[in-house]
Amino acid sequence: GLVLVLDRSLAADPDAELPEGLLDALETAYHASNDSVGLARLTRVRLRKVEGSDRMALLQTLGTLIDQGGGTSAESLDAWGALLALDGEASHALERVLDLSGQSELGIHAGELLSAAVKAGADAGHVSAGLCLATANLWLEQLGHAQQAATALQPLLDEQPEHGEALSLLVGIQ
């Protein structure tokens, strides 16, 4: 009874402020019924309240829940892309974004999310060679956008001007 009312109110107004105890009760009910959609919705609510490593952990959880049937491929892409923007070394998130980029309607958005993650990392002083190279390869090989590929390599080359793989890609672009 109460769980159904809470679930409906959360579905109707995802921005509703529910006490943590009620969110915990909903989580227990969602787990008991293997409700990935409900758990994903609940995780989104909790994401609004956290920062730092807690946020990264919840984004990982959200991406996993969506991949298990709790949402669409586009929602999965957004969750994994948001995690990469916070942690450019999150290899599973990078794998998922690259996997999802193979869906034609998601390719450009995947490239945009990866580029945003490269920029966020560079702005924070944490350049990920793997992220820069994967982003450049996606833009160049899959999407055919040489300029975006070059832009993705720039933070890596700024930090490591002699990076062999990045230089090889850049020569192939020009």
Tab-separated table of C-alpha atoms in Angstrom:
chain	number	residue	atom	x	y	z
A	1	GLY	CA	0.000	0.000	0.000
A	2	LEU	CA	2.399	2.667	1.209
A	3	VAL	CA	5.156	1.562	-1.178
A	4	LEU	CA	2.729	1.863	-4.100
A	5	VAL	CA	1.751	5.399	-3.034
A	6	LEU	CA	5.411	6.423	-2.625
A	7	ASP	CA	6.327	4.843	-5.952
A	8	ARG	CA	3.529	6.673	-7.758
A	9	SER	CA	4.391	9.994	-6.146
A	10	LEU	CA	8.060	9.589	-7.086
A	11	ALA	CA	7.122	8.625	-10.657
A	12	ALA	CA	4.739	11.585	-10.942
A	13	ASP	CA	7.198	14.101	-9.446
A	14	PRO	CA	10.841	12.945	-9.547
A	15	ASP	CA	11.845	16.258	-7.945
A	16	ALA	CA	9.731	15.585	-4.845
A	17	GLU	CA	11.668	15.776	-1.596
A	18	LEU	CA	11.070	12.533	0.267
A	19	PRO	CA	12.661	11.818	3.653
A	20	GLU	CA	15.636	9.453	3.525
A	21	GLY	CA	13.745	6.834	5.555
A	22	LEU	CA	11.015	6.669	2.930
A	23	LEU	CA	13.622	6.439	0.158
A	24	ASP	CA	15.222	3.543	2.047
A	25	ALA	CA	11.832	1.796	2.321
A	26	LEU	CA	11.279	2.251	-1.400
A	27	GLU	CA	14.740	0.889	-2.146
A	28	THR	CA	14.035	-2.217	-0.084
A	29	ALA	CA	10.738	-2.769	-1.888
A	30	TYR	CA	12.325	-2.229	-5.314
A	31	HIS	CA	15.100	-4.700	-4.490
A	32	ALA	CA	12.585	-7.268	-3.250
A	33	SER	CA	10.646	-7.050	-6.506
A	34	ASN	CA	13.745	-6.749	-8.765
A	35	ASP	CA	12.388	-3.429	-10.058
A	36	SER	CA	15.321	-1.939	-12.015
A	37	VAL	CA	13.201	0.953	-13.282
A	38	GLY	CA	12.200	1.931	-9.747
A	39	LEU	CA	15.759	1.553	-8.457
A	40	ALA	CA	17.050	3.717	-11.307
A	41	ARG	CA	14.428	6.379	-10.566
A	42	LEU	CA	15.365	6.304	-6.875
A	43	THR	CA	19.077	6.554	-7.707
A	44	ARG	CA	18.399	9.657	-9.808
A	45	VAL	CA	16.674	11.253	-6.801
A	46	ARG	CA	19.649	10.445	-4.577
A	47	LEU	CA	22.093	11.805	-7.180
A	48	ARG	CA	20.666	15.294	-6.658
A	49	LYS	CA	21.921	15.274	-3.077
A	50	VAL	CA	25.509	13.975	-3.365
A	51	GLU	CA	28.922	15.101	-4.612
A	52	GLY	CA	32.399	13.663	-5.090
A	53	SER	CA	33.050	9.956	-4.696
A	54	ASP	CA	29.470	9.334	-3.519
A	55	ARG	CA	28.222	10.834	-6.781
A	56	MET	CA	30.593	8.654	-8.802
A	57	ALA	CA	29.396	5.531	-6.982
A	58	LEU	CA	25.744	6.422	-7.603
A	59	LEU	CA	26.402	7.108	-11.301
A	60	GLN	CA	28.040	3.672	-11.560
A	61	THR	CA	24.987	2.163	-9.869
A	62	LEU	CA	22.632	4.088	-12.131
A	63	GLY	CA	24.425	3.007	-15.291
A	64	THR	CA	24.351	-0.614	-14.170
A	65	LEU	CA	20.653	-0.464	-13.244
A	66	ILE	CA	19.753	1.075	-16.591
A	67	ASP	CA	21.809	-1.554	-18.407
A	68	GLN	CA	19.840	-4.208	-16.489
A	69	GLY	CA	16.544	-2.951	-17.879
A	70	GLY	CA	15.984	0.154	-15.778
A	71	GLY	CA	15.967	2.554	-18.695
A	72	THR	CA	16.851	3.248	-22.300
A	73	SER	CA	20.166	3.104	-24.113
A	74	ALA	CA	20.192	6.910	-24.257
A	75	GLU	CA	19.727	7.093	-20.470
A	76	SER	CA	22.534	4.576	-20.021
A	77	LEU	CA	24.790	6.655	-22.252
A	78	ASP	CA	24.036	9.774	-20.183
A	79	ALA	CA	24.798	8.000	-16.893
A	80	TRP	CA	28.097	6.539	-18.077
A	81	GLY	CA	29.048	9.832	-19.753
A	82	ALA	CA	28.373	11.743	-16.522
A	83	LEU	CA	30.619	9.309	-14.645
A	84	LEU	CA	33.417	9.812	-17.189
A	85	ALA	CA	33.117	13.587	-16.767
A	86	LEU	CA	33.942	13.067	-13.079
A	87	ASP	CA	36.485	10.272	-13.538
A	88	GLY	CA	38.191	9.993	-16.916
A	89	GLU	CA	39.864	6.778	-15.739
A	90	ALA	CA	36.554	4.935	-15.185
A	91	SER	CA	37.315	2.158	-17.677
A	92	HIS	CA	33.944	0.405	-17.441
A	93	ALA	CA	32.163	3.696	-18.128
A	94	LEU	CA	34.389	4.294	-21.158
A	95	GLU	CA	33.658	0.771	-22.437
A	96	ARG	CA	29.918	1.285	-22.074
A	97	VAL	CA	29.958	4.670	-23.835
A	98	LEU	CA	31.957	3.180	-26.691
A	99	ASP	CA	29.619	0.163	-26.869
A	100	LEU	CA	26.557	2.411	-26.936
A	101	SER	CA	28.132	4.688	-29.553
A	102	GLY	CA	27.690	1.829	-32.020
A	103	GLN	CA	23.947	2.514	-32.050
A	104	SER	CA	23.649	4.939	-34.948
A	105	GLU	CA	21.272	7.320	-33.182
A	106	LEU	CA	23.651	7.587	-30.199
A	107	GLY	CA	27.003	8.005	-31.957
A	108	ILE	CA	27.208	11.804	-32.037
A	109	HIS	CA	25.896	12.115	-28.469
A	110	ALA	CA	28.515	9.595	-27.314
A	111	GLY	CA	31.207	11.677	-29.008
A	112	GLU	CA	29.893	14.825	-27.328
A	113	LEU	CA	29.863	13.143	-23.906
A	114	LEU	CA	33.407	11.821	-24.381
A	115	SER	CA	34.609	15.252	-25.529
A	116	ALA	CA	32.988	16.843	-22.471
A	117	ALA	CA	34.737	14.277	-20.255
A	118	VAL	CA	38.102	15.050	-21.905
A	119	LYS	CA	37.528	18.771	-21.305
A	120	ALA	CA	36.392	18.255	-17.695
A	121	GLY	CA	39.469	16.159	-16.974
A	122	ALA	CA	41.803	18.669	-18.611
A	123	ASP	CA	40.162	21.548	-16.719
A	124	ALA	CA	40.689	19.634	-13.468
A	125	GLY	CA	44.294	18.797	-14.356
A	126	HIS	CA	43.591	15.077	-14.804
A	127	VAL	CA	44.225	14.190	-18.433
A	128	SER	CA	43.438	10.556	-19.222
A	129	ALA	CA	45.437	9.269	-22.194
A	130	GLY	CA	42.996	6.392	-22.703
A	131	LEU	CA	39.994	8.717	-22.721
A	132	CYS	CA	41.638	11.199	-25.110
A	133	LEU	CA	42.667	8.452	-27.534
A	134	ALA	CA	39.299	6.680	-27.408
A	135	THR	CA	37.493	9.972	-27.981
A	136	ALA	CA	39.714	10.875	-30.925
A	137	ASN	CA	39.273	7.414	-32.444
A	138	LEU	CA	35.493	7.586	-32.107
A	139	TRP	CA	35.313	11.001	-33.752
A	140	LEU	CA	37.732	10.057	-36.505
A	141	GLU	CA	36.949	6.426	-37.337
A	142	GLN	CA	33.276	6.063	-36.518
A	143	LEU	CA	31.884	9.563	-36.923
A	144	GLY	CA	34.241	11.051	-39.527
A	145	HIS	CA	34.852	14.339	-37.694
A	146	ALA	CA	38.575	15.103	-37.902
A	147	GLN	CA	38.423	18.456	-36.076
A	148	GLN	CA	36.721	16.956	-32.992
A	149	ALA	CA	39.308	14.162	-33.030
A	150	ALA	CA	42.155	16.685	-33.040
A	151	THR	CA	40.487	18.643	-30.232
A	152	ALA	CA	40.248	15.468	-28.125
A	153	LEU	CA	43.981	14.830	-28.536
A	154	GLN	CA	45.081	18.351	-27.596
A	155	PRO	CA	45.025	17.982	-23.780
A	156	LEU	CA	47.092	14.791	-24.041
A	157	LEU	CA	49.612	16.411	-26.381
A	158	ASP	CA	49.774	19.507	-24.154
A	159	GLU	CA	50.733	17.259	-21.258
A	160	GLN	CA	52.841	14.719	-23.194
A	161	PRO	CA	54.046	16.352	-26.449
A	162	GLU	CA	55.889	13.175	-27.485
A	163	HIS	CA	52.976	10.752	-26.939
A	164	GLY	CA	53.474	8.352	-29.850
A	165	GLU	CA	49.924	7.135	-30.376
A	166	ALA	CA	48.456	10.632	-30.111
A	167	LEU	CA	51.031	11.988	-32.580
A	168	SER	CA	50.287	9.156	-35.013
A	169	LEU	CA	46.578	9.915	-34.854
A	170	LEU	CA	47.199	13.623	-35.300
A	171	VAL	CA	49.383	13.008	-38.367
A	172	GLY	CA	46.595	10.853	-39.810
A	173	ILE	CA	44.134	13.707	-39.279
A	174	GLN	CA	46.249	16.365	-40.969
